[in-house]
Coordinates of C-alpha atoms in Angstrom, one line a residue:
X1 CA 8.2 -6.8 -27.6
X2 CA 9.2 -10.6 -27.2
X3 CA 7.9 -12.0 -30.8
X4 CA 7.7 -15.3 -28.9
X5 CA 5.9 -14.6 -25.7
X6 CA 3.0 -17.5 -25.3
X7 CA -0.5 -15.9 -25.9
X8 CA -1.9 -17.0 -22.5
X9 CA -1.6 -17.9 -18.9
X10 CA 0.4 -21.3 -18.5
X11 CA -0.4 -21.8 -14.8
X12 CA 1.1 -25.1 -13.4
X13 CA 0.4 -24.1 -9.8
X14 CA -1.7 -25.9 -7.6
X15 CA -3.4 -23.1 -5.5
X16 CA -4.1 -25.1 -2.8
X17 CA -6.7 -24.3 0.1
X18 CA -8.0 -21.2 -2.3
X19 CA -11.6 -20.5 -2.2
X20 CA -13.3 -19.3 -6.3
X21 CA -11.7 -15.9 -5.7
X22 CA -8.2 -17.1 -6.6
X23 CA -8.9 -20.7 -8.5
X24 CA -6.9 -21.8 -10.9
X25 CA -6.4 -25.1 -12.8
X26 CA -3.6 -27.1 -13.0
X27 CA -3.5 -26.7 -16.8
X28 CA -2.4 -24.3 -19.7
X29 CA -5.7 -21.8 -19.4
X30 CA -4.5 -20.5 -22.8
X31 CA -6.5 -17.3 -24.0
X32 CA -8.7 -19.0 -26.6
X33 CA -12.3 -18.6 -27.6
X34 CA -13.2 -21.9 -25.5
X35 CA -12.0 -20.0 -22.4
X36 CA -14.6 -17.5 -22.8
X37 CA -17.7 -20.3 -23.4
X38 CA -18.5 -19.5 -19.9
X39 CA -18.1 -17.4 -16.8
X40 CA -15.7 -19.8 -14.5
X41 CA -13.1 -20.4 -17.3
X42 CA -13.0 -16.8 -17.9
X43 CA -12.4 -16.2 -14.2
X44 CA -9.7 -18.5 -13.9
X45 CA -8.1 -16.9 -17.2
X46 CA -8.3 -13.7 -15.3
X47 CA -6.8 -15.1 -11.8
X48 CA -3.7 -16.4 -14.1
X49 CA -3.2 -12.6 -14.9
X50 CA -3.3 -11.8 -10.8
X51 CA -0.7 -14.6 -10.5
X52 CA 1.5 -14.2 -13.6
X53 CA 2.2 -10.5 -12.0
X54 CA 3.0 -12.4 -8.7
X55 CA 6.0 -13.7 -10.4
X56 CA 9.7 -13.1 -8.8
X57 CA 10.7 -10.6 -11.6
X58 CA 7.6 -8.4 -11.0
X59 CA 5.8 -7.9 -7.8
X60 CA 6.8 -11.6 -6.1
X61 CA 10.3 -10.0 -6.1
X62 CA 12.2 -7.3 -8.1
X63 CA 9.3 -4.6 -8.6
X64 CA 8.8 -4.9 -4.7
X65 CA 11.4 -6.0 -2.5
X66 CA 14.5 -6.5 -4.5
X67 CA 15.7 -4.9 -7.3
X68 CA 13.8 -1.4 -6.7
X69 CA 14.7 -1.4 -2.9
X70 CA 18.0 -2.5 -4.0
X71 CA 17.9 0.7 -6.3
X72 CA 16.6 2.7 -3.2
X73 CA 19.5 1.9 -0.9
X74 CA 17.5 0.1 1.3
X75 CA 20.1 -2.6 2.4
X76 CA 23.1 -3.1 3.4
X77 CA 25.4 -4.5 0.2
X78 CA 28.9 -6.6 0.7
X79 CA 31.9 -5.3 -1.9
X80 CA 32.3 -8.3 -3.0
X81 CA 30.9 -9.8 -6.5
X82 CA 30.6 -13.8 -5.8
X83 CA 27.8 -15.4 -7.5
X84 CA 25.5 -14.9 -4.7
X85 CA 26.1 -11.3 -4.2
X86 CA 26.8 -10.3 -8.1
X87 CA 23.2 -9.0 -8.4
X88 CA 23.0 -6.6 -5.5
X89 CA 26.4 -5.4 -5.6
X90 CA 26.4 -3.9 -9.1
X91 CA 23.0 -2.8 -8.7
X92 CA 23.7 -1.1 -5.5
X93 CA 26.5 0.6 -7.6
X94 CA 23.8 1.3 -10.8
X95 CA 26.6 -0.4 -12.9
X96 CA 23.3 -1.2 -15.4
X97 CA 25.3 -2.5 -18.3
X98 CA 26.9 -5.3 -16.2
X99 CA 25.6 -8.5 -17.3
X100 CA 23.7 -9.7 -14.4
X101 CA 22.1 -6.7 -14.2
X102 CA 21.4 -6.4 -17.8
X103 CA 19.4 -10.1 -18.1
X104 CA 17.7 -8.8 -14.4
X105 CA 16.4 -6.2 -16.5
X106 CA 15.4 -8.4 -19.0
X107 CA 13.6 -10.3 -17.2
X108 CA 11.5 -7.5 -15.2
X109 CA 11.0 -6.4 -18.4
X110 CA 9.8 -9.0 -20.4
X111 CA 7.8 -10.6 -18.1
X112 CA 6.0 -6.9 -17.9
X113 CA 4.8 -6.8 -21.4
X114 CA 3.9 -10.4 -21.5
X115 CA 1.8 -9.9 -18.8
X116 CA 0.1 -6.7 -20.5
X117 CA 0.1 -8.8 -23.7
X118 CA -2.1 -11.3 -21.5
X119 CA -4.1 -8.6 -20.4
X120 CA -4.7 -7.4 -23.9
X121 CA -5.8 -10.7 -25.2
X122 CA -8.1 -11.0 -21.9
X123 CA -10.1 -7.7 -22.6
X124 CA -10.6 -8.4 -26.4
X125 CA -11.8 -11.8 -25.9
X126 CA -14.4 -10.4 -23.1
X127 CA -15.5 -7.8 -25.1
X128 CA -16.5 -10.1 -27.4
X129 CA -18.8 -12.5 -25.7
X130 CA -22.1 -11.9 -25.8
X131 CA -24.8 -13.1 -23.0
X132 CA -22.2 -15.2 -21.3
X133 CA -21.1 -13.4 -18.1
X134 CA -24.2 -11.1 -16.8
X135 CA -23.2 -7.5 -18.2
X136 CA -22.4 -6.0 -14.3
X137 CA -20.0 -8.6 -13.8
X138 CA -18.7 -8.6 -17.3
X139 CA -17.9 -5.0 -16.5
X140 CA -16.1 -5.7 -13.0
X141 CA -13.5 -7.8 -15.1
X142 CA -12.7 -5.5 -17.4
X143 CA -12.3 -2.5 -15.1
X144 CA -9.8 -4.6 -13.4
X145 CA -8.1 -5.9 -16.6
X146 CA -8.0 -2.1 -17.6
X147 CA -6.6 -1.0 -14.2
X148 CA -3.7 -3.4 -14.3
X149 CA -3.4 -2.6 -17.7
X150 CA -2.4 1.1 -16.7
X151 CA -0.6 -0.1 -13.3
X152 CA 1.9 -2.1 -15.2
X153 CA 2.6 0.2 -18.0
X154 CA 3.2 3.2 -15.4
X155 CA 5.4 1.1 -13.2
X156 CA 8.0 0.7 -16.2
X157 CA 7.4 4.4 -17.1
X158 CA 8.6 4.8 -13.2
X159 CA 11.6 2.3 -14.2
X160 CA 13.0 2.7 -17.8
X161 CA 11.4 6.0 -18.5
X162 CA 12.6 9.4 -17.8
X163 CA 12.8 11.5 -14.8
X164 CA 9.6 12.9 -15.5
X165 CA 9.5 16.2 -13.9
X166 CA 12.6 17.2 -15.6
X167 CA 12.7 15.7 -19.0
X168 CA 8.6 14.8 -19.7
X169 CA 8.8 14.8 -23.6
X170 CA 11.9 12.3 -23.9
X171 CA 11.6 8.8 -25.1
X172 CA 10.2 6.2 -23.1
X173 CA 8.2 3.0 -23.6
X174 CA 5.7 1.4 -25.7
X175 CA 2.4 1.2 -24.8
X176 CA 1.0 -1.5 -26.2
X177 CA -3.1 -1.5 -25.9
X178 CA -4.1 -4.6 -28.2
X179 CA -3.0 -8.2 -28.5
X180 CA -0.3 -8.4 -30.6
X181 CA 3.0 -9.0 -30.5
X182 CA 5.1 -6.8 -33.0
X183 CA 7.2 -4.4 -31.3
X184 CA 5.5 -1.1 -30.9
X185 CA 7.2 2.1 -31.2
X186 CA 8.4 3.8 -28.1
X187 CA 7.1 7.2 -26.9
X188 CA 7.3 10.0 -25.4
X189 CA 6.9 9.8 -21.3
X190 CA 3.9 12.3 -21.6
X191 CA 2.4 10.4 -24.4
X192 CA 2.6 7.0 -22.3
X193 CA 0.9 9.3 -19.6
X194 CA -1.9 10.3 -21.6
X195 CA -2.5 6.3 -22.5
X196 CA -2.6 5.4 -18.9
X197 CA -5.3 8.2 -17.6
X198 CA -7.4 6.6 -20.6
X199 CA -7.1 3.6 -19.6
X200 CA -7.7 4.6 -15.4
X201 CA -10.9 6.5 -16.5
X202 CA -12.1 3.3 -18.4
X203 CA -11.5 1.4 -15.9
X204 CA -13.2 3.8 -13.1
X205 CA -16.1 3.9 -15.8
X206 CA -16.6 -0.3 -15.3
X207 CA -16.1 -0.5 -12.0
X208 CA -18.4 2.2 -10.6
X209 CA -21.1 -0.6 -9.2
X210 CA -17.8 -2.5 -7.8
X211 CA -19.3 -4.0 -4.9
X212 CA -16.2 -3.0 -2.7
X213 CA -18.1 0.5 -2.3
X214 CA -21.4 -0.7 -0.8
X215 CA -20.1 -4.1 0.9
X216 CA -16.3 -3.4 1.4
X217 CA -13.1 -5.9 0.7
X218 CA -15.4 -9.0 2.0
X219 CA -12.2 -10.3 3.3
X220 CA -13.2 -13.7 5.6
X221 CA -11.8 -16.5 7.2
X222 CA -15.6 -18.2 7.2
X223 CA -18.2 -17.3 5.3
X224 CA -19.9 -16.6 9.2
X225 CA -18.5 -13.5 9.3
X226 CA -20.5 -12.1 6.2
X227 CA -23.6 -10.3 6.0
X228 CA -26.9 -11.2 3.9
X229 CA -26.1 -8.4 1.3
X230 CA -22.0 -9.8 0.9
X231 CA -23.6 -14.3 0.9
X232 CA -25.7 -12.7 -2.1
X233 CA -22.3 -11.6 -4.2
X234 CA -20.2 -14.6 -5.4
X235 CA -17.4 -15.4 -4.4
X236 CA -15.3 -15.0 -7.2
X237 CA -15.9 -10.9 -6.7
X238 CA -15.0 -11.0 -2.8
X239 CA -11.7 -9.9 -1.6
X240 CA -11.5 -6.9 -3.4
X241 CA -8.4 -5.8 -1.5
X242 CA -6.8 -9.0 -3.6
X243 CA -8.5 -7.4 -7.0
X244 CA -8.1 -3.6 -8.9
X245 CA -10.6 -2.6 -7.2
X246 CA -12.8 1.0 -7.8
X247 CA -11.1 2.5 -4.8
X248 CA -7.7 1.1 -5.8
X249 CA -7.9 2.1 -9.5
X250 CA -8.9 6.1 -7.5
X251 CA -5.8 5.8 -5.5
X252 CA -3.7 4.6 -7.9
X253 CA -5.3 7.7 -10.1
X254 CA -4.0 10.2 -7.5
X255 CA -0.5 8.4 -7.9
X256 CA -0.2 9.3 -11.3
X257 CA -2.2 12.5 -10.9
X258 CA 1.2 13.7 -9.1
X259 CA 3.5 11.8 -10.8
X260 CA 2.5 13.6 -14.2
X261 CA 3.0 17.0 -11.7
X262 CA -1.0 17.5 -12.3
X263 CA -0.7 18.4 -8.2
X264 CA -4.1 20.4 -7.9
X265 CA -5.8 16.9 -9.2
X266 CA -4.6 14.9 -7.1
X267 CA -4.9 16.8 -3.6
X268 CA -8.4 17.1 -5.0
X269 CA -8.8 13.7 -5.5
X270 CA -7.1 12.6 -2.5
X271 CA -8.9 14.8 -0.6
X272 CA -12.3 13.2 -1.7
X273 CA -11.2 9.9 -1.3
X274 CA -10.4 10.6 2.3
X275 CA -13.7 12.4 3.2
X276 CA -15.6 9.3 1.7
X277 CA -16.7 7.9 4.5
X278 CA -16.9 4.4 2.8
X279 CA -13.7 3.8 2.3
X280 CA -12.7 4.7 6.3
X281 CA -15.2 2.1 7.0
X282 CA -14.3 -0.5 4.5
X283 CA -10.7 0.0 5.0
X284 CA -10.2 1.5 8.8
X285 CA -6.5 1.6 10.6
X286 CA -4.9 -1.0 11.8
X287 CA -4.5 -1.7 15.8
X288 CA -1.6 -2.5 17.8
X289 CA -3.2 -5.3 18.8
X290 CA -3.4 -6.6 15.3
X291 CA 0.1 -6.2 14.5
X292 CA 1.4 -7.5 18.0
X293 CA -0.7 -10.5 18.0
X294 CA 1.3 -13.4 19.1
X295 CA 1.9 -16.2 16.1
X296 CA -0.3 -14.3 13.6
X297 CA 0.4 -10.9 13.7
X298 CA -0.6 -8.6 11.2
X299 CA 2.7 -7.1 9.9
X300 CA 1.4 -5.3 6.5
X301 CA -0.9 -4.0 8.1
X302 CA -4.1 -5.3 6.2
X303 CA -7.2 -3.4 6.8
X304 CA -5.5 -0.6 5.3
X305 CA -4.7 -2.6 2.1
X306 CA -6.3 -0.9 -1.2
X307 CA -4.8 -3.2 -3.4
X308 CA -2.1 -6.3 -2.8
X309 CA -2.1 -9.6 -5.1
X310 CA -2.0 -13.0 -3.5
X311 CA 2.0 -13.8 -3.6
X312 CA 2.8 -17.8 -3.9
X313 CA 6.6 -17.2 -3.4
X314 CA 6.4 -14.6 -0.8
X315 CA 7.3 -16.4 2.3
X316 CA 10.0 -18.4 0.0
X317 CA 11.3 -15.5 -1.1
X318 CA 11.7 -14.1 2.5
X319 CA 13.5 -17.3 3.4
X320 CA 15.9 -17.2 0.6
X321 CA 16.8 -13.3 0.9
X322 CA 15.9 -12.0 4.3
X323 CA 16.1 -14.6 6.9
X324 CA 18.9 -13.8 9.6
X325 CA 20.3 -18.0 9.1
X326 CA 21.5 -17.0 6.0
X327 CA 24.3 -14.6 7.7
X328 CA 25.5 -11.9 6.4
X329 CA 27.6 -12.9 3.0
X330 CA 23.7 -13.6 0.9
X331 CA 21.5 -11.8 3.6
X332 CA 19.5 -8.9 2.3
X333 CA 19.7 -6.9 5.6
X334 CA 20.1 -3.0 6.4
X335 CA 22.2 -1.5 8.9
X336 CA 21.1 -0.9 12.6
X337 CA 21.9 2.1 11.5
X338 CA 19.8 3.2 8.6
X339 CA 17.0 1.9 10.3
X340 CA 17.1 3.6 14.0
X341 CA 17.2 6.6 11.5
X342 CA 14.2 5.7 9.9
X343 CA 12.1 5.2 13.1
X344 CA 13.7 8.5 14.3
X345 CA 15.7 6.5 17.3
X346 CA 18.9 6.6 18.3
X347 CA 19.7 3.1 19.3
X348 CA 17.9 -0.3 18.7
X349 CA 17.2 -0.7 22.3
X350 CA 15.0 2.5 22.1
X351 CA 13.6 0.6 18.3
X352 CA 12.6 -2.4 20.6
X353 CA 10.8 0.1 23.1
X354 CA 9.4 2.3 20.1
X355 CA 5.7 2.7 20.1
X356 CA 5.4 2.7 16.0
X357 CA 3.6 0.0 15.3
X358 CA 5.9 -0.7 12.4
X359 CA 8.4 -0.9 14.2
X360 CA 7.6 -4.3 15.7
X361 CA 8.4 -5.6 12.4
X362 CA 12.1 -4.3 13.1
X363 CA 12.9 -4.5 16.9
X364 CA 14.9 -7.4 18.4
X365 CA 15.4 -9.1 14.7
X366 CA 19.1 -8.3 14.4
X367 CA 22.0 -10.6 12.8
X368 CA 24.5 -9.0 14.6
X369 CA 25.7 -5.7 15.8
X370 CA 25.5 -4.2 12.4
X371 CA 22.7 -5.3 10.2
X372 CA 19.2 -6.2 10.6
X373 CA 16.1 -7.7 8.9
X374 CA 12.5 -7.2 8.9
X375 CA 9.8 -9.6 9.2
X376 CA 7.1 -8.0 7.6
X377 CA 7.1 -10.7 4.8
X378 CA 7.8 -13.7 7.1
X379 CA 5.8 -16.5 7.7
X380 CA 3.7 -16.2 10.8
X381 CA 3.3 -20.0 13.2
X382 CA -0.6 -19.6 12.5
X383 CA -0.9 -19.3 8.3
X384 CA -4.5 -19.3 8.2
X385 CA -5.2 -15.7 7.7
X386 CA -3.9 -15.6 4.4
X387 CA -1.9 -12.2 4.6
X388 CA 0.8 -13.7 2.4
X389 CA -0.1 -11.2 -0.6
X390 CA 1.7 -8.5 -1.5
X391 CA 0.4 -4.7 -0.3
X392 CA 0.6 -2.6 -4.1
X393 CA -1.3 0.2 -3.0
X394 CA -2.1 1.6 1.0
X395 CA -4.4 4.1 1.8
X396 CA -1.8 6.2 4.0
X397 CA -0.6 7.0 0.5
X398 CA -3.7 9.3 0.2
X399 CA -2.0 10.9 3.4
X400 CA 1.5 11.6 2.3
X401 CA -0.3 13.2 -1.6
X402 CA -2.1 16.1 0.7
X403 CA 0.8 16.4 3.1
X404 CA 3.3 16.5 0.4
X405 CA 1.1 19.1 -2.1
X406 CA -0.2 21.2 0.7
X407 CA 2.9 21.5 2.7
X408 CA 0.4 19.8 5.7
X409 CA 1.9 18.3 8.5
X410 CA -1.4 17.5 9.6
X411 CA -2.2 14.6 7.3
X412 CA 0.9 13.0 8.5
X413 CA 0.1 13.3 12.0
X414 CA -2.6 11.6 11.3
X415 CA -0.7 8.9 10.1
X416 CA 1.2 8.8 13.1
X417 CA -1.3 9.0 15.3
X418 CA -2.3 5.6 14.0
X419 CA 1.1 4.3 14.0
X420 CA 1.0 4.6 18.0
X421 CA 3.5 7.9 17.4
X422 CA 2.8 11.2 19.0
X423 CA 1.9 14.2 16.5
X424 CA 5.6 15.7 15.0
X425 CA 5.0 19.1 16.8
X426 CA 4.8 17.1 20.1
X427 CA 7.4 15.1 19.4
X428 CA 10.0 17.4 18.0
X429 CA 11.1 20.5 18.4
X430 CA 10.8 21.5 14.8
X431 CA 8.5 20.6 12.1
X432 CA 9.9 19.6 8.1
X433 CA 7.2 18.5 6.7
X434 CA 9.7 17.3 3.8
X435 CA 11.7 15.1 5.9
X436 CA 8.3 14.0 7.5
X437 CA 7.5 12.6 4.4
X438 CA 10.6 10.8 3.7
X439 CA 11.0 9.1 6.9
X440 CA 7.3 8.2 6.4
X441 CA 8.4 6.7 3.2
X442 CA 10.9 4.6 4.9
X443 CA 8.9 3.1 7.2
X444 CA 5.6 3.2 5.7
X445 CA 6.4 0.9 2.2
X446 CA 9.5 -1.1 2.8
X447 CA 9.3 -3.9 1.0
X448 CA 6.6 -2.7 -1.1
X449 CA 9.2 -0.9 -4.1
X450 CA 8.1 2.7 -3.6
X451 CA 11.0 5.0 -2.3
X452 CA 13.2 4.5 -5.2
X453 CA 10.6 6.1 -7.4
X454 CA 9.4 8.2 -4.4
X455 CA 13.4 9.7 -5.0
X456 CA 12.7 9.6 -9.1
X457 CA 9.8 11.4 -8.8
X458 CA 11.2 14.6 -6.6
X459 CA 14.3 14.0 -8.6
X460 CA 16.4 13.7 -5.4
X461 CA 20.0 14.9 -5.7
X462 CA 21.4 12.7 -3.1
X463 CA 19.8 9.8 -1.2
X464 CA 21.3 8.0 2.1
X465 CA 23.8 5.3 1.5
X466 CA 22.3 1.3 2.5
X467 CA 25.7 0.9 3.6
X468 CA 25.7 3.3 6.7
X469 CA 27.3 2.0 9.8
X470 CA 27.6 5.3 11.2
X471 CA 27.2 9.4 11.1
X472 CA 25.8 10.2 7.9
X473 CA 26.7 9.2 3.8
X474 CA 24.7 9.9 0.8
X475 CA 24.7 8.5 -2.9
X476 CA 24.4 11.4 -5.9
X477 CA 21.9 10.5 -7.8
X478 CA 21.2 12.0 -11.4
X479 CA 19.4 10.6 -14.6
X480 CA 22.4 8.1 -15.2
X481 CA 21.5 6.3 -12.0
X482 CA 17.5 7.1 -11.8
X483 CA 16.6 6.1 -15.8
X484 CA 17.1 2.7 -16.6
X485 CA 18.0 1.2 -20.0
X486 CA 15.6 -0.6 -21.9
X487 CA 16.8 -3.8 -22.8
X488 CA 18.8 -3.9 -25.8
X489 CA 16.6 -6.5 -27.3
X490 CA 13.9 -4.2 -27.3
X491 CA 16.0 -1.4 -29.2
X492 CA 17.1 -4.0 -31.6
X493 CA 13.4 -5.1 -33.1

């Protein structure tokens, strides 16, 4: 671990326009016993953890849309190393012991475990107050604090660990469950696996009486649009879909559940989480309507949204990576060709006439005749819905565990359906319910840092090139390119 990693949140942000749910002061909320004195400062301790994991080298940037994507082939990168194409180039080319990709790796990594460290000092500190914080609300925070706990820990498993279904008992990470700030010794990947079920199940244990399962995200521009039942809950524990919430932390369970290869679990548990008819009404489908809005659509797709965390830097980070004025020497773009592929189209005048709904976020946004960019992250004219936070966990995922375990083409149709696609057997002549799932993938969580570990986790052999202009080219991939290396830092203490 970093031996010098402040114990606390240093926020300097001014949040401005945020309601309780996301306050934070303007000051170095430092994890001390003063914090805890009463309920508001330990809210705003725990909102600095929310936006601490919002930071570019997590899920602001690198553990969403850049370096895992990156990793994934998703874009289009030039052969060229100038300064402002170092990064992608070499690790587009998984040349991890290159120097800018060695301190990018640094960073994702220490800011990780200072985070958790955070986390650590957050839940020991809670535990310990005593008629502070009424007890059901003391226990929403720390089911949170123990979901992101296990959220952040598995993501590096994903990264740095090993290719679990081949190699489950190799080295891998430290887990680190208490505030301190020695180095821990690394384990084995099913070890770190067993740590982060304990600490989903704790976490499901506390947030059983989340008020996300009676009253739903509570999500609101005004607080007109609530019921009775939702005015009575304050606002701090609204916008659930911004929080670890108990249907999140479930989701998130079924992720690991068939990550760890436990596939019977998780089609069970996905399967229950989909027949609860809560959860359809608290989080129903999007509608065309929403995402096509003029000036504010709804490009990720909100209502569907289990779990996303308010970004600060995510229309900044659009501007500065994705926007089509930057041309095509520092635009992080993919090719007209890779993505007519992933809508299943075979030119981008049939992408502009595609009735995907995701596919809106694509059509008529290209820099030229070779590369284009999505606006799924940009700014929309009308910014007062406050959809710039970043989607970590969708409910379609639910979808794609039973499709994918059950060899079900239904559950994707069903995706589809919603999508404003016809079902695959209307649309097709043949059904793969494989290559269902991997188009799906594609179109379903760009930007959102899953298909490179979608690839780890089936330990893929060959994935398609970012750089396709034309016909078809694909990348080997093997344990070299999949696993990581932990910093060297790390190996050192």
């Amino acid at each position: 671990m970093i031996k010098k990693t402040m114990l606390g949140v240093a926020i300097t942000l001014s949040i401005v326009g945020c309601s309780d749910w996301l306050k934070v002061d303007p000051v170095d909320s430092t994890l001390e016993d003063w914090v805890y004195a009463t309920e508001n400062n330990t809210q705003i301790a725990l909102n600095g953890i929310y936006l601490k994991m919002a930071n570019t080298p997590l899920y602001g940037q690198d553990l969403t849309n850049r370096a895992v994507e990156i990793l994934a082939q998703r874009y289009a990168v030039p052969a060229n190393t100038s300064s402002s194409n170092k990064l992608r180039y070499y690790m587009n080319s998984y040349a991890y012991s290159d120097q800018v990709v060695t301190n990018n790796l640094l960073e994702i990594w220490t800011e990780a475990y200072s985070t958790i460290l955070n986390i650590n000092y957050f839940i020991k500190k809670l535990n310990a107050t005593e008629g502070i914080i009424p007890q059901s609300r003391k226990e929403i925070m720390l089911g949170e604090a123990h979901g992101l706990r296990a959220f952040i820990h598995f993501d590096m498993l994903r990264l740095f660990g090993p290719v679990y279904v081949t190699d489950s008992t190799a080295l891998s990470i430290p887990y680190y469950n208490e505030p301190i700030t020695e180095t821990q010794p690394r384990e084995t990947a099913n070890t770190i696996m067993d740590k982060i079920f304990t600490d989903i199940e704790t976490s499901l244990e506390y947030l059983k009486n989340d008020p996300v399962i009676t009253e739903g995200a509570m999500v609101y521009a005004s607080e007109d649009s609530l019921s009775v039942s939702q005015l009575e809950i304050n606002e701090f524990y609204r916008f659930r879909n911004r929080r670890m919430n108990y249907y999140a932390v479930s989701t998130f369970k079924a992720r690991a559940l068939l990550y760890r290869e436990d596939k019977a679990a998780a089609l069970a548990l996905a399967l229950a989480l989909l027949n609860d008819s809560k959860l359809s009404e608290h989080f129903p489908w999007v509608t065309r309507a929403q995402v096509a809005l003029t000036n504010k659509e709804d490009r990720i797709a909100s209502p569907e949204v289990l779990f996303g965390i308010h970004s600060p830097y995510m229309y900044s980070v659009w501007d500065n990576n994705f926007s089509p004025g930057l041309g095509s020497s520092v635009f992080t773009g993919s090719t007209q060709t890779n993505v007519n592929y992933a809508f299943d189209v075979s030119s981008s005048g049939q992408l502009s006439t595609s009735t995907d709904y995701r596919a809106l976020n694509w059509a008529n946004y290209s820099i030229d005749a070779t590369y284009m960019t999505s606006y799924k992250f940009a700014k929309t004219t009308i910014t007062t819905n406050n959809w710039n936070y970043q989607p970590l966990i969708r409910k379609t995922e639910l979808y794609y565990i039973i499709a994918e375990v059950q060899n079900d083409i239904e559950y994707i149709d069903q995706v589809r359906v919603n999508r404003g696609l016809k079902k695959v057997s209307e649309a097709k002549t043949s059904v793969n319910v494989t290559t269902e799932l991997l188009l799906e993938n594609m179109r379903e969580f760009q930007g959102e840092g899953q298909l490179f570990f979608y690839y780890k986790r089936r330990n893929q052999k060959t994935i398609r090139s970012g750089n396709l202009t034309s016909g078809t080219s694909n990348v080997t991939m093997d344990a070299t390119k999949y696993v990581l290396p932990i910093p060297q830092v790390e190996i050192d203490n």
